[in-house]
Amino acid sequence: MHELGITENILNITLDKANEGQATKILKINLVIGELSGFVADCIQFYFDTLSKDTIAQGAALHFETVPVELRCRSCSAVFRPRDTLWSCPECGSQGAEIFKGRELYIDSVEVE
Amino acid sequence: MKKIEVVQNVLEANETIANRNQQLLDKHKVFVINVMSAPGAGKTSVILQTLRTLKDKMNIGVIEGDVASTVDAEKVQNEAKAVVQINTRNMPESCSLMAVMIESALKDMPLDNLDLVLIENLGNLICPAEFTLGEHRRVLIASLPEGDDKPIKYPLIFVDADAVIINKMDLLPHVDFDIAAFRGSVSGLNPDAKVFQISCKTGKGVEEWCSWVLDQAKATVAKQ
């Protein structure tokens, strides 16, 4: 539901970068999105197609690289994929791991001409 | 074709404004709590109880967020020093408050005369987790009729909470809510979260929650 504002940010950031690089057309935007982030890729693409009309980003493809969740144990620092809803550590069994990866939402790069 | 490296957080714009909000609040020595929950869990009731319990000890302002209406602002206006209602109906997003909305609401608040601002976020367990507002603490309210599985279904909002309130404890005899299972899920995701069991209906547990608020406010303002 909150993808519209996010998509506006994506468009503005990429237009700025493309202008800095004196590009005439944005072909592709490479985004990195964490598995735990609450953003829906299809939804971002849908808004992007509308918002980018009549800009140099019109028709650009959005490529999403999904980052799987990885947790880090607060006791023994082991990094692991969650296996249960309590996020218990496979090494030492303690609970209360912190999120190491999987919350990302950033623009990695823009392909232009 | 040319590739331009960007590596820029898409949420950076919100976070920049949130940091600015917090600097402004720190300057005025105002402690701010972001109150989040699903619709109907009792955000307004908890805020009302907090106002009634703490109003002789602190000057409290409330920022009410709703898609539409001023129903909540009207409920709290007799108890709070200042109330600002934000309606998100005509904004690009209507699922969460965002830092820019708080920035604008703070302009209508008498910050020099306030010690505490309670922000009532929109009823939603997904979107508010992604948007910081400039608050010092995040509180998540869960209520018994919602079921004890919410931390498992919506982990992110529990991971970021400084405190979790289990509200509507007076309904315990009537609903199948496993308190131990819920508390276990919360401490699995977030061992540092303080958990309170309260009933806004009977007032039980409200005192303990309010003394936490008071302590946190003192500790935060003292650090500045």
mmCIF file of C-alpha atoms in Angstrom:
data_model
loop_
_atom_site.group_PDB
_atom_site.id
_atom_site.type_symbol
_atom_site.label_atom_id
_atom_site.label_comp_id
_atom_site.label_asym_id
_atom_site.label_seq_id
_atom_site.Cartn_x
_atom_site.Cartn_y
_atom_site.Cartn_z
ATOM 1 C CA MET A 1 0.000 0.000 0.000
ATOM 2 C CA HIS A 2 2.904 2.343 0.572
ATOM 3 C CA GLU A 3 4.705 1.739 -2.721
ATOM 4 C CA LEU A 4 3.610 4.978 -4.416
ATOM 5 C CA GLY A 5 5.838 7.264 -2.342
ATOM 6 C CA ILE A 6 8.670 4.757 -2.568
ATOM 7 C CA THR A 7 8.364 4.632 -6.343
ATOM 8 C CA GLU A 8 8.460 8.441 -6.519
ATOM 9 C CA ASN A 9 11.728 8.296 -4.558
ATOM 10 C CA ILE A 10 13.140 5.663 -6.913
ATOM 11 C CA LEU A 11 12.233 7.747 -9.956
ATOM 12 C CA ASN A 12 13.626 10.992 -8.501
ATOM 13 C CA ILE A 13 16.911 9.420 -7.399
ATOM 14 C CA THR A 14 17.477 7.724 -10.757
ATOM 15 C CA LEU A 15 16.562 10.851 -12.765
ATOM 16 C CA ASP A 16 19.073 12.850 -10.700
ATOM 17 C CA LYS A 17 21.806 10.261 -11.237
ATOM 18 C CA ALA A 18 21.053 10.025 -14.964
ATOM 19 C CA ASN A 19 21.208 13.829 -15.287
ATOM 20 C CA GLU A 20 24.524 13.919 -13.455
ATOM 21 C CA GLY A 21 25.810 11.310 -15.884
ATOM 22 C CA GLN A 22 24.385 13.302 -18.843
ATOM 23 C CA ALA A 23 22.327 10.325 -19.955
ATOM 24 C CA THR A 24 19.510 10.705 -22.476
ATOM 25 C CA LYS A 25 17.643 7.529 -21.593
ATOM 26 C CA ILE A 26 17.280 5.242 -18.564
ATOM 27 C CA LEU A 27 17.112 1.629 -19.716
ATOM 28 C CA LYS A 28 17.146 -0.355 -16.498
ATOM 29 C CA ILE A 29 17.118 0.232 -12.747
ATOM 30 C CA ASN A 30 18.670 -2.425 -10.520
ATOM 31 C CA LEU A 31 17.032 -2.547 -7.105
ATOM 32 C CA VAL A 32 17.858 -4.643 -4.075
ATOM 33 C CA ILE A 33 14.921 -5.589 -1.878
ATOM 34 C CA GLY A 34 15.054 -7.577 1.365
ATOM 35 C CA GLU A 35 12.743 -10.522 1.895
ATOM 36 C CA LEU A 36 11.483 -8.954 5.139
ATOM 37 C CA SER A 37 10.841 -5.524 3.699
ATOM 38 C CA GLY A 38 7.157 -4.856 3.263
ATOM 39 C CA PHE A 39 7.434 -3.671 -0.338
ATOM 40 C CA VAL A 40 5.878 -5.491 -3.275
ATOM 41 C CA ALA A 41 7.968 -5.492 -6.443
ATOM 42 C CA ASP A 42 5.033 -5.785 -8.882
ATOM 43 C CA CYS A 43 3.386 -2.849 -7.205
ATOM 44 C CA ILE A 44 6.503 -0.675 -7.560
ATOM 45 C CA GLN A 45 6.742 -1.571 -11.263
ATOM 46 C CA PHE A 46 3.054 -0.681 -11.753
ATOM 47 C CA TYR A 47 3.451 2.778 -10.206
ATOM 48 C CA PHE A 48 6.757 3.295 -11.984
ATOM 49 C CA ASP A 49 5.204 2.796 -15.419
ATOM 50 C CA THR A 50 2.686 5.541 -14.664
ATOM 51 C CA LEU A 51 5.014 7.990 -12.908
ATOM 52 C CA SER A 52 7.835 7.731 -15.460
ATOM 53 C CA LYS A 53 5.682 8.752 -18.456
ATOM 54 C CA ASP A 54 7.221 11.645 -20.407
ATOM 55 C CA THR A 55 10.534 11.367 -18.559
ATOM 56 C CA ILE A 56 13.782 9.804 -19.800
ATOM 57 C CA ALA A 57 12.922 6.817 -17.569
ATOM 58 C CA GLN A 58 9.762 5.955 -19.538
ATOM 59 C CA GLY A 59 9.847 2.286 -20.502
ATOM 60 C CA ALA A 60 12.754 1.482 -18.158
ATOM 61 C CA ALA A 61 12.815 -2.027 -16.750
ATOM 62 C CA LEU A 62 13.034 -2.492 -12.988
ATOM 63 C CA HIS A 63 15.141 -5.420 -11.927
ATOM 64 C CA PHE A 64 14.703 -6.642 -8.361
ATOM 65 C CA GLU A 65 17.336 -8.677 -6.587
ATOM 66 C CA THR A 66 15.768 -10.264 -3.511
ATOM 67 C CA VAL A 67 17.941 -10.633 -0.433
ATOM 68 C CA PRO A 68 16.939 -13.621 1.741
ATOM 69 C CA VAL A 69 16.603 -13.130 5.489
ATOM 70 C CA GLU A 70 19.743 -13.831 7.490
ATOM 71 C CA LEU A 71 19.837 -13.551 11.257
ATOM 72 C CA ARG A 72 22.749 -13.101 13.637
ATOM 73 C CA CYS A 73 22.686 -14.708 17.060
ATOM 74 C CA ARG A 74 23.157 -12.195 19.873
ATOM 75 C CA SER A 75 24.942 -14.797 22.009
ATOM 76 C CA CYS A 76 27.375 -16.571 19.690
ATOM 77 C CA SER A 77 27.246 -14.281 16.601
ATOM 78 C CA ALA A 78 26.437 -17.200 14.275
ATOM 79 C CA VAL A 79 24.716 -16.062 11.060
ATOM 80 C CA PHE A 80 21.863 -18.285 9.919
ATOM 81 C CA ARG A 81 18.608 -18.499 7.951
ATOM 82 C CA PRO A 82 15.546 -18.593 10.261
ATOM 83 C CA ARG A 83 14.276 -22.135 10.734
ATOM 84 C CA ASP A 84 11.448 -21.418 13.153
ATOM 85 C CA THR A 85 9.243 -18.545 14.242
ATOM 86 C CA LEU A 86 11.280 -17.988 17.403
ATOM 87 C CA TRP A 87 14.430 -17.368 15.379
ATOM 88 C CA SER A 88 16.437 -19.725 17.570
ATOM 89 C CA CYS A 89 20.130 -20.156 16.808
ATOM 90 C CA PRO A 90 21.128 -23.515 15.208
ATOM 91 C CA GLU A 91 24.582 -23.281 16.838
ATOM 92 C CA CYS A 92 23.858 -22.463 20.477
ATOM 93 C CA GLY A 93 20.060 -22.674 20.684
ATOM 94 C CA SER A 94 19.536 -19.204 22.141
ATOM 95 C CA GLN A 95 16.689 -16.995 20.997
ATOM 96 C CA GLY A 96 16.550 -13.333 20.145
ATOM 97 C CA ALA A 97 18.611 -13.096 16.982
ATOM 98 C CA GLU A 98 18.959 -9.769 15.217
ATOM 99 C CA ILE A 99 18.255 -9.202 11.543
ATOM 100 C CA PHE A 100 21.541 -9.298 9.646
ATOM 101 C CA LYS A 101 20.150 -9.174 6.097
ATOM 102 C CA GLY A 102 16.715 -8.980 4.549
ATOM 103 C CA ARG A 103 15.444 -5.456 5.330
ATOM 104 C CA GLU A 104 17.160 -3.716 2.423
ATOM 105 C CA LEU A 105 15.514 -1.440 -0.076
ATOM 106 C CA TYR A 106 18.067 0.384 -2.167
ATOM 107 C CA ILE A 107 18.958 1.317 -5.722
ATOM 108 C CA ASP A 108 22.121 -0.508 -6.666
ATOM 109 C CA SER A 109 22.726 0.910 -10.133
ATOM 110 C CA VAL A 110 21.100 2.483 -13.193
ATOM 111 C CA GLU A 111 21.785 1.460 -16.783
ATOM 112 C CA VAL A 112 21.581 4.418 -19.163
ATOM 113 C CA GLU A 113 22.539 5.554 -22.646
ATOM 114 C CA MET B 1 24.941 1.476 -22.560
ATOM 115 C CA LYS B 2 26.544 2.821 -19.416
ATOM 116 C CA LYS B 3 26.067 1.638 -15.844
ATOM 117 C CA ILE B 4 25.916 4.213 -13.049
ATOM 118 C CA GLU B 5 26.545 2.953 -9.507
ATOM 119 C CA VAL B 6 23.966 4.420 -7.130
ATOM 120 C CA VAL B 7 23.755 2.372 -3.893
ATOM 121 C CA GLN B 8 21.218 4.683 -2.270
ATOM 122 C CA ASN B 9 18.576 3.734 0.272
ATOM 123 C CA VAL B 10 15.126 4.442 -1.149
ATOM 124 C CA LEU B 11 13.833 5.355 2.331
ATOM 125 C CA GLU B 12 16.607 7.894 2.854
ATOM 126 C CA ALA B 13 14.324 10.898 2.229
ATOM 127 C CA ASN B 14 12.004 9.802 5.065
ATOM 128 C CA GLU B 15 14.923 9.058 7.379
ATOM 129 C CA THR B 16 16.504 12.476 6.765
ATOM 130 C CA ILE B 17 13.286 14.224 7.793
ATOM 131 C CA ALA B 18 12.851 11.868 10.777
ATOM 132 C CA ASN B 19 16.336 12.805 12.015
ATOM 133 C CA ARG B 20 15.480 16.485 11.608
ATOM 134 C CA ASN B 21 12.270 15.945 13.631
ATOM 135 C CA GLN B 22 14.227 14.295 16.412
ATOM 136 C CA GLN B 23 16.756 17.137 16.533
ATOM 137 C CA LEU B 24 13.914 19.640 16.858
ATOM 138 C CA LEU B 25 12.292 17.588 19.635
ATOM 139 C CA ASP B 26 15.592 17.175 21.469
ATOM 140 C CA LYS B 27 16.163 20.920 21.301
ATOM 141 C CA HIS B 28 12.817 21.478 23.019
ATOM 142 C CA LYS B 29 13.345 18.561 25.432
ATOM 143 C CA VAL B 30 10.231 16.766 24.218
ATOM 144 C CA PHE B 31 10.092 12.964 24.487
ATOM 145 C CA VAL B 32 8.121 11.259 21.700
ATOM 146 C CA ILE B 33 6.523 7.818 21.479
ATOM 147 C CA ASN B 34 5.197 6.308 18.246
ATOM 148 C CA VAL B 35 2.133 4.217 19.177
ATOM 149 C CA MET B 36 1.394 1.471 16.640
ATOM 150 C CA SER B 37 -1.132 -1.370 16.412
ATOM 151 C CA ALA B 38 -3.707 -3.035 14.194
ATOM 152 C CA PRO B 39 -7.053 -1.181 13.946
ATOM 153 C CA GLY B 40 -9.074 -1.585 17.127
ATOM 154 C CA ALA B 41 -6.308 -2.817 19.437
ATOM 155 C CA GLY B 42 -6.782 0.211 21.673
ATOM 156 C CA LYS B 43 -4.286 2.900 20.666
ATOM 157 C CA THR B 44 -6.654 5.728 21.571
ATOM 158 C CA SER B 45 -7.692 4.022 24.833
ATOM 159 C CA VAL B 46 -4.063 3.531 25.877
ATOM 160 C CA ILE B 47 -3.323 7.171 25.027
ATOM 161 C CA LEU B 48 -6.355 8.333 27.044
ATOM 162 C CA GLN B 49 -5.307 6.238 30.057
ATOM 163 C CA THR B 50 -1.744 7.549 29.747
ATOM 164 C CA LEU B 51 -2.990 11.149 29.615
ATOM 165 C CA ARG B 52 -5.175 10.656 32.689
ATOM 166 C CA THR B 53 -2.406 8.960 34.670
ATOM 167 C CA LEU B 54 0.453 11.285 33.753
ATOM 168 C CA LYS B 55 -1.203 14.662 33.210
ATOM 169 C CA ASP B 56 -0.234 15.970 36.649
ATOM 170 C CA LYS B 57 3.375 14.941 36.073
ATOM 171 C CA MET B 58 3.920 15.916 32.443
ATOM 172 C CA ASN B 59 2.552 18.258 29.798
ATOM 173 C CA ILE B 60 1.422 15.928 27.037
ATOM 174 C CA GLY B 61 0.574 16.552 23.387
ATOM 175 C CA VAL B 62 -1.014 14.061 20.995
ATOM 176 C CA ILE B 63 -0.684 13.708 17.233
ATOM 177 C CA GLU B 64 -3.567 11.657 15.874
ATOM 178 C CA GLY B 65 -3.185 9.886 12.543
ATOM 179 C CA ASP B 66 -6.211 8.523 10.730
ATOM 180 C CA VAL B 67 -7.280 8.051 7.146
ATOM 181 C CA ALA B 68 -10.288 10.285 7.828
ATOM 182 C CA SER B 69 -12.240 12.012 10.625
ATOM 183 C CA THR B 70 -11.355 13.853 13.841
ATOM 184 C CA VAL B 71 -13.058 11.255 16.080
ATOM 185 C CA ASP B 72 -9.866 10.409 17.987
ATOM 186 C CA ALA B 73 -8.717 14.015 18.346
ATOM 187 C CA GLU B 74 -12.091 14.878 19.894
ATOM 188 C CA LYS B 75 -11.760 11.994 22.361
ATOM 189 C CA VAL B 76 -8.388 13.126 23.688
ATOM 190 C CA GLN B 77 -8.696 16.916 23.464
ATOM 191 C CA ASN B 78 -10.034 17.369 26.987
ATOM 192 C CA GLU B 79 -7.111 15.494 28.513
ATOM 193 C CA ALA B 80 -4.173 16.660 26.354
ATOM 194 C CA LYS B 81 -2.383 20.020 26.358
ATOM 195 C CA ALA B 82 -2.356 20.057 22.559
ATOM 196 C CA VAL B 83 -3.825 17.838 19.845
ATOM 197 C CA VAL B 84 -3.106 17.811 16.114
ATOM 198 C CA GLN B 85 -5.088 15.548 13.791
ATOM 199 C CA ILE B 86 -3.464 14.297 10.589
ATOM 200 C CA ASN B 87 -5.766 12.851 7.920
ATOM 201 C CA THR B 88 -3.989 10.833 5.252
ATOM 202 C CA ARG B 89 -6.970 10.403 2.916
ATOM 203 C CA ASN B 90 -5.679 12.929 0.375
ATOM 204 C CA MET B 91 -2.021 12.036 0.728
ATOM 205 C CA PRO B 92 -0.112 9.753 -1.641
ATOM 206 C CA GLU B 93 0.028 7.072 1.051
ATOM 207 C CA SER B 94 -2.705 6.284 3.515
ATOM 208 C CA CYS B 95 -1.327 3.278 5.342
ATOM 209 C CA SER B 96 1.222 4.838 7.707
ATOM 210 C CA LEU B 97 2.288 8.174 9.108
ATOM 211 C CA MET B 98 5.529 9.428 7.587
ATOM 212 C CA ALA B 99 8.206 11.790 8.862
ATOM 213 C CA VAL B 100 7.103 14.650 6.630
ATOM 214 C CA MET B 101 3.580 14.562 8.129
ATOM 215 C CA ILE B 102 5.035 14.759 11.654
ATOM 216 C CA GLU B 103 7.316 17.621 10.601
ATOM 217 C CA SER B 104 4.247 19.578 9.604
ATOM 218 C CA ALA B 105 2.213 18.586 12.706
ATOM 219 C CA LEU B 106 5.052 19.667 15.035
ATOM 220 C CA LYS B 107 4.753 23.211 13.644
ATOM 221 C CA ASP B 108 1.284 23.347 15.214
ATOM 222 C CA MET B 109 2.459 22.111 18.619
ATOM 223 C CA PRO B 110 3.605 24.355 21.492
ATOM 224 C CA LEU B 111 6.861 22.402 21.887
ATOM 225 C CA ASP B 112 8.265 24.683 24.595
ATOM 226 C CA ASN B 113 5.301 23.807 26.803
ATOM 227 C CA LEU B 114 5.371 20.038 26.261
ATOM 228 C CA ASP B 115 7.337 17.186 27.871
ATOM 229 C CA LEU B 116 5.824 14.274 25.983
ATOM 230 C CA VAL B 117 4.163 13.787 22.586
ATOM 231 C CA LEU B 118 2.268 10.594 21.832
ATOM 232 C CA ILE B 119 1.876 9.877 18.122
ATOM 233 C CA GLU B 120 -1.043 7.606 17.295
ATOM 234 C CA ASN B 121 -0.094 5.933 14.022
ATOM 235 C CA LEU B 122 -2.590 4.482 11.549
ATOM 236 C CA GLY B 123 -4.011 1.073 12.433
ATOM 237 C CA ASN B 124 -1.701 -1.218 10.473
ATOM 238 C CA LEU B 125 0.957 -3.822 11.372
ATOM 239 C CA ILE B 126 2.929 -3.657 8.125
ATOM 240 C CA CYS B 127 3.585 -0.171 6.795
ATOM 241 C CA PRO B 128 4.428 1.760 10.011
ATOM 242 C CA ALA B 129 7.362 -0.631 10.567
ATOM 243 C CA GLU B 130 9.103 0.853 7.522
ATOM 244 C CA PHE B 131 8.780 4.559 8.323
ATOM 245 C CA THR B 132 10.532 6.196 11.241
ATOM 246 C CA LEU B 133 9.020 9.503 12.311
ATOM 247 C CA GLY B 134 11.667 10.971 14.616
ATOM 248 C CA GLU B 135 10.308 9.243 17.713
ATOM 249 C CA HIS B 136 12.453 8.220 20.711
ATOM 250 C CA ARG B 137 10.536 5.004 21.426
ATOM 251 C CA ARG B 138 8.226 2.716 19.453
ATOM 252 C CA VAL B 139 5.361 0.957 21.216
ATOM 253 C CA LEU B 140 3.303 -1.826 19.715
ATOM 254 C CA ILE B 141 -0.121 -2.637 21.154
ATOM 255 C CA ALA B 142 -1.603 -6.099 20.633
ATOM 256 C CA SER B 143 -5.017 -6.977 22.051
ATOM 257 C CA LEU B 144 -6.391 -10.350 23.094
ATOM 258 C CA PRO B 145 -9.107 -10.698 20.396
ATOM 259 C CA GLU B 146 -6.428 -10.424 17.676
ATOM 260 C CA GLY B 147 -4.903 -13.769 18.694
ATOM 261 C CA ASP B 148 -1.471 -14.690 20.031
ATOM 262 C CA ASP B 149 0.108 -15.382 16.623
ATOM 263 C CA LYS B 150 0.643 -11.781 15.496
ATOM 264 C CA PRO B 151 4.403 -11.635 16.279
ATOM 265 C CA ILE B 152 4.875 -14.650 14.002
ATOM 266 C CA LYS B 153 2.798 -13.136 11.203
ATOM 267 C CA TYR B 154 4.143 -9.566 11.358
ATOM 268 C CA PRO B 155 7.685 -9.927 12.745
ATOM 269 C CA LEU B 156 9.166 -6.628 11.599
ATOM 270 C CA ILE B 157 6.923 -4.374 13.673
ATOM 271 C CA PHE B 158 7.733 -6.454 16.786
ATOM 272 C CA VAL B 159 11.468 -6.478 16.042
ATOM 273 C CA ASP B 160 11.610 -2.669 16.193
ATOM 274 C CA ALA B 161 9.352 -2.139 19.225
ATOM 275 C CA ASP B 162 10.868 -0.854 22.477
ATOM 276 C CA ALA B 163 7.743 -1.929 24.335
ATOM 277 C CA VAL B 164 4.838 -4.253 23.595
ATOM 278 C CA ILE B 165 1.514 -3.745 25.366
ATOM 279 C CA ILE B 166 -0.933 -6.636 25.610
ATOM 280 C CA ASN B 167 -4.231 -4.780 25.911
ATOM 281 C CA LYS B 168 -7.790 -5.882 26.816
ATOM 282 C CA MET B 169 -6.521 -8.259 29.520
ATOM 283 C CA ASP B 170 -10.049 -8.163 31.015
ATOM 284 C CA LEU B 171 -11.143 -10.377 28.081
ATOM 285 C CA LEU B 172 -8.789 -13.222 29.012
ATOM 286 C CA PRO B 173 -11.528 -15.521 30.403
ATOM 287 C CA HIS B 174 -13.473 -15.192 27.129
ATOM 288 C CA VAL B 175 -10.829 -15.678 24.445
ATOM 289 C CA ASP B 176 -8.226 -18.315 23.575
ATOM 290 C CA PHE B 177 -5.092 -16.222 23.861
ATOM 291 C CA ASP B 178 -1.968 -17.967 25.123
ATOM 292 C CA ILE B 179 -0.098 -15.221 27.004
ATOM 293 C CA ALA B 180 3.025 -17.354 27.481
ATOM 294 C CA ALA B 181 3.168 -18.265 23.779
ATOM 295 C CA PHE B 182 2.762 -14.616 22.781
ATOM 296 C CA ARG B 183 5.436 -13.437 25.208
ATOM 297 C CA GLY B 184 7.733 -16.243 24.002
ATOM 298 C CA SER B 185 7.312 -15.156 20.360
ATOM 299 C CA VAL B 186 8.015 -11.534 21.251
ATOM 300 C CA SER B 187 11.144 -12.333 23.238
ATOM 301 C CA GLY B 188 12.358 -14.612 20.434
ATOM 302 C CA LEU B 189 12.164 -11.767 17.925
ATOM 303 C CA ASN B 190 13.131 -8.974 20.287
ATOM 304 C CA PRO B 191 14.530 -9.932 23.703
ATOM 305 C CA ASP B 192 14.962 -6.266 24.674
ATOM 306 C CA ALA B 193 11.284 -5.345 24.304
ATOM 307 C CA LYS B 194 9.532 -4.559 27.583
ATOM 308 C CA VAL B 195 6.140 -6.308 27.719
ATOM 309 C CA PHE B 196 3.154 -4.908 29.656
ATOM 310 C CA GLN B 197 -0.184 -6.591 30.301
ATOM 311 C CA ILE B 198 -2.920 -4.009 30.749
ATOM 312 C CA SER B 199 -6.645 -3.416 30.600
ATOM 313 C CA CYS B 200 -7.784 0.063 29.632
ATOM 314 C CA LYS B 201 -11.269 -0.959 30.738
ATOM 315 C CA THR B 202 -10.340 -1.752 34.360
ATOM 316 C CA GLY B 203 -7.126 0.294 34.499
ATOM 317 C CA LYS B 204 -5.107 -2.713 35.651
ATOM 318 C CA GLY B 205 -1.455 -2.523 34.566
ATOM 319 C CA VAL B 206 -1.756 1.081 33.357
ATOM 320 C CA GLU B 207 0.288 2.398 36.295
ATOM 321 C CA GLU B 208 3.259 0.138 35.430
ATOM 322 C CA TRP B 209 3.175 1.195 31.760
ATOM 323 C CA CYS B 210 3.006 4.868 32.725
ATOM 324 C CA SER B 211 5.948 4.647 35.099
ATOM 325 C CA TRP B 212 7.972 3.120 32.236
ATOM 326 C CA VAL B 213 7.009 6.105 30.054
ATOM 327 C CA LEU B 214 8.064 8.505 32.797
ATOM 328 C CA ASP B 215 11.397 6.724 33.349
ATOM 329 C CA GLN B 216 12.167 6.568 29.614
ATOM 330 C CA ALA B 217 11.315 10.247 29.188
ATOM 331 C CA LYS B 218 13.559 11.259 32.102
ATOM 332 C CA ALA B 219 16.443 9.118 30.845
ATOM 333 C CA THR B 220 16.144 10.479 27.293
ATOM 334 C CA VAL B 221 15.844 14.140 28.238
ATOM 335 C CA ALA B 222 18.675 13.825 30.785
ATOM 336 C CA LYS B 223 21.014 12.544 28.069
ATOM 337 C CA GLN B 224 20.562 15.639 25.911
#
